[in-house]
PDB file of C-alpha atoms in Angstrom:
ATOM      1  CA  UNK A 203      46.733  26.354 -58.779  1.00 64.00           C
ATOM      2  CA  UNK A 204      48.220  23.920 -61.359  1.00 76.00           C
ATOM      3  CA  UNK A 205      47.930  20.041 -59.935  1.00 91.00           C
ATOM      4  CA  UNK A 206      50.546  17.950 -59.612  1.00 95.00           C
ATOM      5  CA  UNK A 207      51.725  16.415 -62.886  1.00 96.00           C
ATOM      6  CA  UNK A 208      52.558  13.089 -63.889  1.00 97.00           C
ATOM      7  CA  UNK A 209      53.989  10.993 -67.153  1.00 97.00           C
ATOM      8  CA  UNK A 210      53.486   9.034 -68.343  1.00 97.00           C
ATOM      9  CA  UNK A 211      50.200   8.382 -67.845  1.00 96.00           C
ATOM     10  CA  UNK A 212      50.144   4.609 -68.902  1.00 97.00           C
ATOM     11  CA  UNK A 213      53.593   2.141 -69.301  1.00 97.00           C
ATOM     12  CA  UNK A 214      53.700  -1.286 -70.448  1.00 98.00           C
ATOM     13  CA  UNK A 215      56.893  -3.225 -70.405  1.00 97.00           C
ATOM     14  CA  UNK A 216      58.653  -6.311 -70.034  1.00 97.00           C
ATOM     15  CA  UNK A 217      60.008  -8.197 -67.105  1.00 96.00           C
ATOM     16  CA  UNK A 218      63.445  -7.128 -66.313  1.00 97.00           C
ATOM     17  CA  UNK A 219      63.598  -3.919 -68.470  1.00 97.00           C
ATOM     18  CA  UNK A 220      63.380  -0.938 -66.537  1.00 97.00           C
ATOM     19  CA  UNK A 221      61.051   2.666 -66.400  1.00 98.00           C
ATOM     20  CA  UNK A 222      61.084   5.642 -64.936  1.00 98.00           C
ATOM     21  CA  UNK A 223      58.586   7.927 -63.963  1.00 97.00           C
ATOM     22  CA  UNK A 224      58.238  11.666 -63.332  1.00 97.00           C
ATOM     23  CA  UNK A 225      56.379  13.992 -61.015  1.00 97.00           C
ATOM     24  CA  UNK A 226      55.830  17.990 -60.716  1.00 96.00           C
ATOM     25  CA  UNK A 227      54.524  18.911 -57.621  1.00 95.00           C
ATOM     26  CA  UNK A 228      52.454  22.010 -56.755  1.00 93.00           C
ATOM     27  CA  UNK A 229      54.541  24.896 -56.924  1.00 91.00           C
ATOM     28  CA  UNK A 230      55.533  25.598 -53.166  1.00 88.00           C
ATOM     29  CA  UNK A 231      55.004  22.120 -51.766  1.00 90.00           C
ATOM     30  CA  UNK A 232      57.947  21.169 -50.189  1.00 89.00           C
ATOM     31  CA  UNK A 233      56.781  17.755 -49.439  1.00 91.00           C
ATOM     32  CA  UNK A 234      56.733  14.995 -52.369  1.00 94.00           C
ATOM     33  CA  UNK A 235      55.723  11.344 -51.845  1.00 94.00           C
ATOM     34  CA  UNK A 236      55.394   8.421 -54.161  1.00 97.00           C
ATOM     35  CA  UNK A 237      53.083   5.773 -53.728  1.00 96.00           C
ATOM     36  CA  UNK A 238      52.104   2.227 -55.433  1.00 97.00           C
ATOM     37  CA  UNK A 239      48.631   1.272 -55.639  1.00 95.00           C
ATOM     38  CA  UNK A 240      48.131  -2.424 -56.537  1.00 95.00           C
ATOM     39  CA  UNK A 241      44.775  -3.469 -57.827  1.00 92.00           C
ATOM     40  CA  UNK A 242      42.298  -3.750 -55.057  1.00 90.00           C
ATOM     41  CA  UNK A 243      44.315  -2.460 -52.346  1.00 92.00           C
ATOM     42  CA  UNK A 244      44.940   1.046 -50.966  1.00 93.00           C
ATOM     43  CA  UNK A 245      48.399   3.514 -51.931  1.00 94.00           C
ATOM     44  CA  UNK A 246      51.104   2.485 -49.878  1.00 94.00           C
ATOM     45  CA  UNK A 247      53.959   4.969 -49.502  1.00 94.00           C
ATOM     46  CA  UNK A 248      57.455   4.237 -51.503  1.00 96.00           C
ATOM     47  CA  UNK A 249      59.178   7.575 -50.510  1.00 95.00           C
ATOM     48  CA  UNK A 250      58.874  10.826 -49.086  1.00 93.00           C
ATOM     49  CA  UNK A 251      61.224  13.765 -49.827  1.00 93.00           C
ATOM     50  CA  UNK A 252      61.095  16.970 -47.577  1.00 90.00           C
ATOM     51  CA  UNK A 253      62.767  19.386 -50.537  1.00 88.00           C
ATOM     52  CA  UNK A 254      65.547  17.595 -51.913  1.00 84.00           C
ATOM     53  CA  UNK A 255      66.142  14.950 -49.031  1.00 91.00           C
ATOM     54  CA  UNK A 256      64.825  11.572 -48.174  1.00 93.00           C
ATOM     55  CA  UNK A 257      62.651  11.442 -45.092  1.00 90.00           C
ATOM     56  CA  UNK A 258      61.052   7.848 -45.095  1.00 90.00           C
ATOM     57  CA  UNK A 259      62.110   5.182 -47.815  1.00 93.00           C
ATOM     58  CA  UNK A 260      61.423   2.401 -45.111  1.00 91.00           C
ATOM     59  CA  UNK A 261      59.101   0.793 -47.794  1.00 92.00           C
ATOM     60  CA  UNK A 262      61.068   1.144 -51.091  1.00 96.00           C
ATOM     61  CA  UNK A 263      62.200  -1.858 -52.495  1.00 95.00           C
ATOM     62  CA  UNK A 264      65.934  -0.615 -52.624  1.00 94.00           C
ATOM     63  CA  UNK A 265      67.155  -3.541 -54.801  1.00 95.00           C
ATOM     64  CA  UNK A 266      65.262  -2.274 -57.594  1.00 97.00           C
ATOM     65  CA  UNK A 267      63.403   0.632 -56.995  1.00 98.00           C
ATOM     66  CA  UNK A 268      65.240   4.042 -56.726  1.00 97.00           C
ATOM     67  CA  UNK A 269      64.037   7.830 -56.751  1.00 97.00           C
ATOM     68  CA  UNK A 270      65.622  11.245 -56.662  1.00 95.00           C
ATOM     69  CA  UNK A 271      64.749  14.888 -56.529  1.00 94.00           C
ATOM     70  CA  UNK A 272      67.645  16.984 -57.355  1.00 81.00           C
ATOM     71  CA  UNK A 273      66.559  20.397 -57.012  1.00 85.00           C
ATOM     72  CA  UNK A 274      63.567  19.885 -54.687  1.00 83.00           C
ATOM     73  CA  UNK A 275      60.934  20.473 -57.202  1.00 90.00           C
ATOM     74  CA  UNK A 276      60.636  17.478 -59.727  1.00 95.00           C
ATOM     75  CA  UNK A 277      61.179  13.754 -58.820  1.00 97.00           C
ATOM     76  CA  UNK A 278      61.622  10.737 -60.811  1.00 97.00           C
ATOM     77  CA  UNK A 279      61.065   6.949 -59.817  1.00 98.00           C
ATOM     78  CA  UNK A 280      63.005   4.213 -61.127  1.00 98.00           C
ATOM     79  CA  UNK A 281      62.272   0.363 -61.560  1.00 98.00           C
ATOM     80  CA  UNK A 282      64.953  -1.560 -62.385  1.00 97.00           C
ATOM     81  CA  UNK A 283      64.503  -4.479 -63.323  1.00 96.00           C
ATOM     82  CA  UNK A 284      60.711  -4.721 -63.165  1.00 97.00           C
ATOM     83  CA  UNK A 285      58.962  -7.818 -62.034  1.00 97.00           C
ATOM     84  CA  UNK A 286      55.296  -8.915 -62.649  1.00 97.00           C
ATOM     85  CA  UNK A 287      54.110  -7.898 -58.933  1.00 96.00           C
ATOM     86  CA  UNK A 288      55.455  -4.213 -59.912  1.00 97.00           C
ATOM     87  CA  UNK A 289      52.229  -3.791 -61.965  1.00 98.00           C
ATOM     88  CA  UNK A 290      50.519  -1.208 -60.032  1.00 97.00           C
ATOM     89  CA  UNK A 291      49.404   2.455 -60.261  1.00 97.00           C
ATOM     90  CA  UNK A 292      52.543   4.837 -59.466  1.00 98.00           C
ATOM     91  CA  UNK A 293      50.823   7.959 -57.610  1.00 97.00           C
ATOM     92  CA  UNK A 294      52.741  11.260 -56.858  1.00 97.00           C
ATOM     93  CA  UNK A 295      51.676  13.353 -54.348  1.00 95.00           C
ATOM     94  CA  UNK A 296      52.587  16.814 -52.530  1.00 92.00           C
ATOM     95  CA  UNK A 297      51.822  19.002 -49.530  1.00 88.00           C
ATOM     96  CA  UNK A 298      53.173  22.055 -48.296  1.00 82.00           C
ATOM     97  CA  UNK A 299      54.966  21.108 -45.094  1.00 70.00           C
ATOM     98  CA  UNK A 300      54.318  17.854 -44.540  1.00 56.00           C
ATOM     99  CA  UNK A 301      51.316  18.307 -42.357  1.00 60.00           C
ATOM    100  CA  UNK A 302      48.701  15.554 -43.771  1.00 58.00           C
ATOM    101  CA  UNK A 303      46.163  17.225 -41.759  1.00 63.00           C
ATOM    102  CA  UNK A 304      44.052  18.168 -44.485  1.00 66.00           C
ATOM    103  CA  UNK A 305      45.471  15.747 -46.811  1.00 74.00           C
ATOM    104  CA  UNK A 306      47.885  15.455 -49.812  1.00 86.00           C
ATOM    105  CA  UNK A 307      47.083  16.567 -53.499  1.00 91.00           C
ATOM    106  CA  UNK A 308      47.655  13.360 -55.898  1.00 94.00           C
ATOM    107  CA  UNK A 309      48.566  13.281 -59.228  1.00 96.00           C
ATOM    108  CA  UNK A 310      46.556  11.231 -61.740  1.00 96.00           C
ATOM    109  CA  UNK A 311      49.293   8.373 -61.474  1.00 96.00           C
ATOM    110  CA  UNK A 312      51.301   6.297 -63.817  1.00 97.00           C
ATOM    111  CA  UNK A 313      49.376   2.861 -64.639  1.00 97.00           C
ATOM    112  CA  UNK A 314      52.378   0.352 -64.811  1.00 98.00           C
ATOM    113  CA  UNK A 315      51.697  -3.042 -66.574  1.00 98.00           C
ATOM    114  CA  UNK A 316      54.620  -5.603 -66.543  1.00 98.00           C
ATOM    115  CA  UNK A 317      54.572  -8.561 -69.087  1.00 97.00           C
TER     116      UNK A 317
ATOM    117  CA  UNK B  86      48.995  -6.529 -40.859  1.00 67.00           C
ATOM    118  CA  UNK B  87      46.375  -3.869 -42.017  1.00 79.00           C
ATOM    119  CA  UNK B  88      46.070  -1.222 -39.631  1.00 92.00           C
ATOM    120  CA  UNK B  89      43.252   0.130 -41.669  1.00 96.00           C
ATOM    121  CA  UNK B  90      40.362  -1.840 -42.840  1.00 96.00           C
ATOM    122  CA  UNK B  91      37.623  -0.962 -45.088  1.00 97.00           C
ATOM    123  CA  UNK B  92      35.938  -4.398 -45.033  1.00 93.00           C
ATOM    124  CA  UNK B  93      32.936  -3.431 -47.504  1.00 95.00           C
ATOM    125  CA  UNK B  94      34.581  -3.614 -50.529  1.00 95.00           C
ATOM    126  CA  UNK B  95      31.119  -1.896 -52.200  1.00 97.00           C
ATOM    127  CA  UNK B  96      28.130  -0.359 -51.454  1.00 97.00           C
ATOM    128  CA  UNK B  97      25.016   0.804 -53.750  1.00 98.00           C
ATOM    129  CA  UNK B  98      22.928   3.084 -52.291  1.00 98.00           C
ATOM    130  CA  UNK B  99      19.461   4.811 -54.177  1.00 98.00           C
ATOM    131  CA  UNK B 100      19.915   8.694 -55.109  1.00 97.00           C
ATOM    132  CA  UNK B 101      18.817  10.875 -52.146  1.00 97.00           C
ATOM    133  CA  UNK B 102      19.517   8.610 -49.707  1.00 98.00           C
ATOM    134  CA  UNK B 103      22.141   8.210 -47.145  1.00 98.00           C
ATOM    135  CA  UNK B 104      25.424   6.401 -47.656  1.00 98.00           C
ATOM    136  CA  UNK B 105      27.488   5.455 -44.902  1.00 98.00           C
ATOM    137  CA  UNK B 106      30.786   3.838 -45.438  1.00 98.00           C
ATOM    138  CA  UNK B 107      32.836   2.291 -42.056  1.00 98.00           C
ATOM    139  CA  UNK B 108      36.734   1.935 -41.652  1.00 98.00           C
ATOM    140  CA  UNK B 109      38.190  -0.068 -38.751  1.00 97.00           C
ATOM    141  CA  UNK B 110      41.684   0.658 -37.439  1.00 96.00           C
ATOM    142  CA  UNK B 111      43.814  -1.304 -34.889  1.00 93.00           C
ATOM    143  CA  UNK B 112      46.701   1.077 -33.975  1.00 84.00           C
ATOM    144  CA  UNK B 113      45.840   3.532 -31.063  1.00 85.00           C
ATOM    145  CA  UNK B 114      49.073   5.814 -32.113  1.00 88.00           C
ATOM    146  CA  UNK B 115      46.918   7.361 -34.822  1.00 91.00           C
ATOM    147  CA  UNK B 116      45.926  11.154 -34.294  1.00 89.00           C
ATOM    148  CA  UNK B 117      44.240  12.015 -37.903  1.00 91.00           C
ATOM    149  CA  UNK B 118      41.629  10.305 -40.046  1.00 95.00           C
ATOM    150  CA  UNK B 119      41.228  11.420 -43.520  1.00 95.00           C
ATOM    151  CA  UNK B 120      38.661  10.234 -46.305  1.00 96.00           C
ATOM    152  CA  UNK B 121      39.777  10.279 -49.962  1.00 96.00           C
ATOM    153  CA  UNK B 122      37.765   9.848 -53.036  1.00 96.00           C
ATOM    154  CA  UNK B 123      38.805   8.572 -56.006  1.00 95.00           C
ATOM    155  CA  UNK B 124      37.249   8.417 -59.527  1.00 95.00           C
ATOM    156  CA  UNK B 125      38.774   5.967 -62.225  1.00 91.00           C
ATOM    157  CA  UNK B 126      41.931   7.133 -63.851  1.00 87.00           C
ATOM    158  CA  UNK B 127      42.443   9.681 -61.368  1.00 91.00           C
ATOM    159  CA  UNK B 128      44.234  10.353 -58.115  1.00 92.00           C
ATOM    160  CA  UNK B 129      42.835  10.111 -55.046  1.00 93.00           C
ATOM    161  CA  UNK B 130      41.152  13.586 -53.902  1.00 93.00           C
ATOM    162  CA  UNK B 131      40.940  14.657 -50.140  1.00 92.00           C
ATOM    163  CA  UNK B 132      37.478  14.883 -48.818  1.00 95.00           C
ATOM    164  CA  UNK B 133      37.326  15.439 -45.183  1.00 95.00           C
ATOM    165  CA  UNK B 134      39.458  14.805 -42.247  1.00 94.00           C
ATOM    166  CA  UNK B 135      38.695  14.342 -38.613  1.00 95.00           C
ATOM    167  CA  UNK B 136      41.327  14.892 -35.518  1.00 93.00           C
ATOM    168  CA  UNK B 137      41.196  12.156 -33.060  1.00 92.00           C
ATOM    169  CA  UNK B 138      39.909  14.465 -30.376  1.00 93.00           C
ATOM    170  CA  UNK B 139      36.937  15.005 -32.142  1.00 95.00           C
ATOM    171  CA  UNK B 140      34.143  12.891 -32.453  1.00 95.00           C
ATOM    172  CA  UNK B 141      32.262  14.475 -35.692  1.00 97.00           C
ATOM    173  CA  UNK B 142      33.212  16.648 -38.495  1.00 96.00           C
ATOM    174  CA  UNK B 143      31.081  18.064 -40.676  1.00 97.00           C
ATOM    175  CA  UNK B 144      31.051  19.437 -44.450  1.00 95.00           C
ATOM    176  CA  UNK B 145      28.057  20.072 -46.189  1.00 97.00           C
ATOM    177  CA  UNK B 146      26.646  16.639 -47.270  1.00 98.00           C
ATOM    178  CA  UNK B 147      29.534  15.075 -45.615  1.00 98.00           C
ATOM    179  CA  UNK B 148      29.930  13.938 -42.209  1.00 98.00           C
ATOM    180  CA  UNK B 149      32.700  12.009 -40.420  1.00 98.00           C
ATOM    181  CA  UNK B 150      32.182  10.061 -37.468  1.00 98.00           C
ATOM    182  CA  UNK B 151      34.923   8.912 -34.909  1.00 97.00           C
ATOM    183  CA  UNK B 152      34.334   6.270 -32.071  1.00 97.00           C
ATOM    184  CA  UNK B 153      37.788   5.929 -30.519  1.00 95.00           C
ATOM    185  CA  UNK B 154      37.086   3.183 -27.777  1.00 94.00           C
ATOM    186  CA  UNK B 155      35.481   1.071 -31.047  1.00 96.00           C
ATOM    187  CA  UNK B 156      38.217   2.149 -33.385  1.00 96.00           C
ATOM    188  CA  UNK B 157      35.986   2.914 -35.972  1.00 97.00           C
ATOM    189  CA  UNK B 158      34.925   5.767 -38.117  1.00 97.00           C
ATOM    190  CA  UNK B 159      32.512   6.168 -40.791  1.00 98.00           C
ATOM    191  CA  UNK B 160      31.416   8.664 -43.326  1.00 98.00           C
ATOM    192  CA  UNK B 161      28.179   9.810 -43.994  1.00 98.00           C
ATOM    193  CA  UNK B 162      26.998  11.289 -47.222  1.00 98.00           C
ATOM    194  CA  UNK B 163      23.614  12.652 -47.068  1.00 97.00           C
ATOM    195  CA  UNK B 164      21.678  13.264 -49.705  1.00 98.00           C
ATOM    196  CA  UNK B 165      24.131  10.731 -52.119  1.00 98.00           C
ATOM    197  CA  UNK B 166      24.295  11.684 -55.462  1.00 97.00           C
ATOM    198  CA  UNK B 167      25.019   9.792 -58.815  1.00 97.00           C
ATOM    199  CA  UNK B 168      28.212  12.405 -58.892  1.00 97.00           C
ATOM    200  CA  UNK B 169      29.375  10.669 -55.437  1.00 98.00           C
ATOM    201  CA  UNK B 170      29.798   7.520 -57.382  1.00 98.00           C
ATOM    202  CA  UNK B 171      33.702   6.551 -56.722  1.00 97.00           C
ATOM    203  CA  UNK B 172      36.222   4.824 -54.494  1.00 97.00           C
ATOM    204  CA  UNK B 173      36.572   5.948 -50.657  1.00 98.00           C
ATOM    205  CA  UNK B 174      39.603   5.628 -49.180  1.00 97.00           C
ATOM    206  CA  UNK B 175      40.407   5.786 -45.096  1.00 97.00           C
ATOM    207  CA  UNK B 176      43.538   7.008 -44.174  1.00 95.00           C
ATOM    208  CA  UNK B 177      44.904   7.467 -40.597  1.00 94.00           C
ATOM    209  CA  UNK B 178      47.977   9.280 -39.616  1.00 90.00           C
ATOM    210  CA  UNK B 179      50.404   8.002 -36.850  1.00 87.00           C
ATOM    211  CA  UNK B 180      51.403  10.156 -34.230  1.00 83.00           C
ATOM    212  CA  UNK B 181      54.727   8.640 -32.799  1.00 74.00           C
ATOM    213  CA  UNK B 182      56.902  10.828 -30.004  1.00 69.00           C
ATOM    214  CA  UNK B 183      55.941  14.032 -31.222  1.00 69.00           C
ATOM    215  CA  UNK B 184      56.532  13.118 -34.758  1.00 71.00           C
ATOM    216  CA  UNK B 185      53.879  12.706 -37.607  1.00 72.00           C
ATOM    217  CA  UNK B 186      54.016   9.581 -39.792  1.00 77.00           C
ATOM    218  CA  UNK B 187      53.028   9.251 -43.119  1.00 84.00           C
ATOM    219  CA  UNK B 188      49.234   7.897 -44.230  1.00 89.00           C
ATOM    220  CA  UNK B 189      48.156   4.321 -43.961  1.00 92.00           C
ATOM    221  CA  UNK B 190      45.290   3.834 -46.216  1.00 95.00           C
ATOM    222  CA  UNK B 191      42.613   1.503 -46.105  1.00 96.00           C
ATOM    223  CA  UNK B 192      41.971  -0.895 -49.357  1.00 96.00           C
ATOM    224  CA  UNK B 193      38.887   1.039 -50.269  1.00 97.00           C
ATOM    225  CA  UNK B 194      35.195   0.967 -50.510  1.00 97.00           C
ATOM    226  CA  UNK B 195      33.465   1.409 -54.270  1.00 97.00           C
ATOM    227  CA  UNK B 196      30.284   3.567 -53.810  1.00 98.00           C
ATOM    228  CA  UNK B 197      27.661   3.277 -56.610  1.00 98.00           C
ATOM    229  CA  UNK B 198      24.656   5.546 -56.423  1.00 98.00           C
ATOM    230  CA  UNK B 199      21.952   4.519 -58.238  1.00 96.00           C
ATOM    231  CA  UNK B 200      19.605   7.135 -59.882  1.00 93.00           C
TER     232      UNK B 200
END
């Protein structure tokens, strides 16, 4: 089974620029998550999709962050405009039904540096 | 307000000895606890979980112990191997009114196993 694919692996942008990240979950996984991991912190959920619907976006800074999962498969996360404090690793994860008893499968992440 | 706490940022252990990683939590509504392992430049990978109705779960060299009265769990690795060197995240899943919440992660503990 192929893992969760994310691109790009690294991105450096200037503050106030925009950036987009892409995620392809494991085939058949209905639930997709975007997490933000700031250096020295644990991952923090930004948004959860079930198929192409949003289940939880309570911690997504909606004034600058947006995410979509149009066909219930791939997803993109966008930041516009970026701030210095957005420097972090952005992790995408997926699970079969949203049942986290056995854990999510994470991608390798996109490391964003805002300068 | 940190609901899941890993108070030791790092731990160093000799190969062959036991590694004990600790995690404390504050929310009584957590029903599942999970441990993830993360190597540099990779996403976290699920290691082992435990339901709140149990006090121990074992999988090979890895055992998780849960003490609900103390709101404390620990991960034991016996014997420790150099390949176990990684950052270990404790995560907890809240359960509110019949619905599962999303995982809440601690800040992680960096384990170094020395040959």
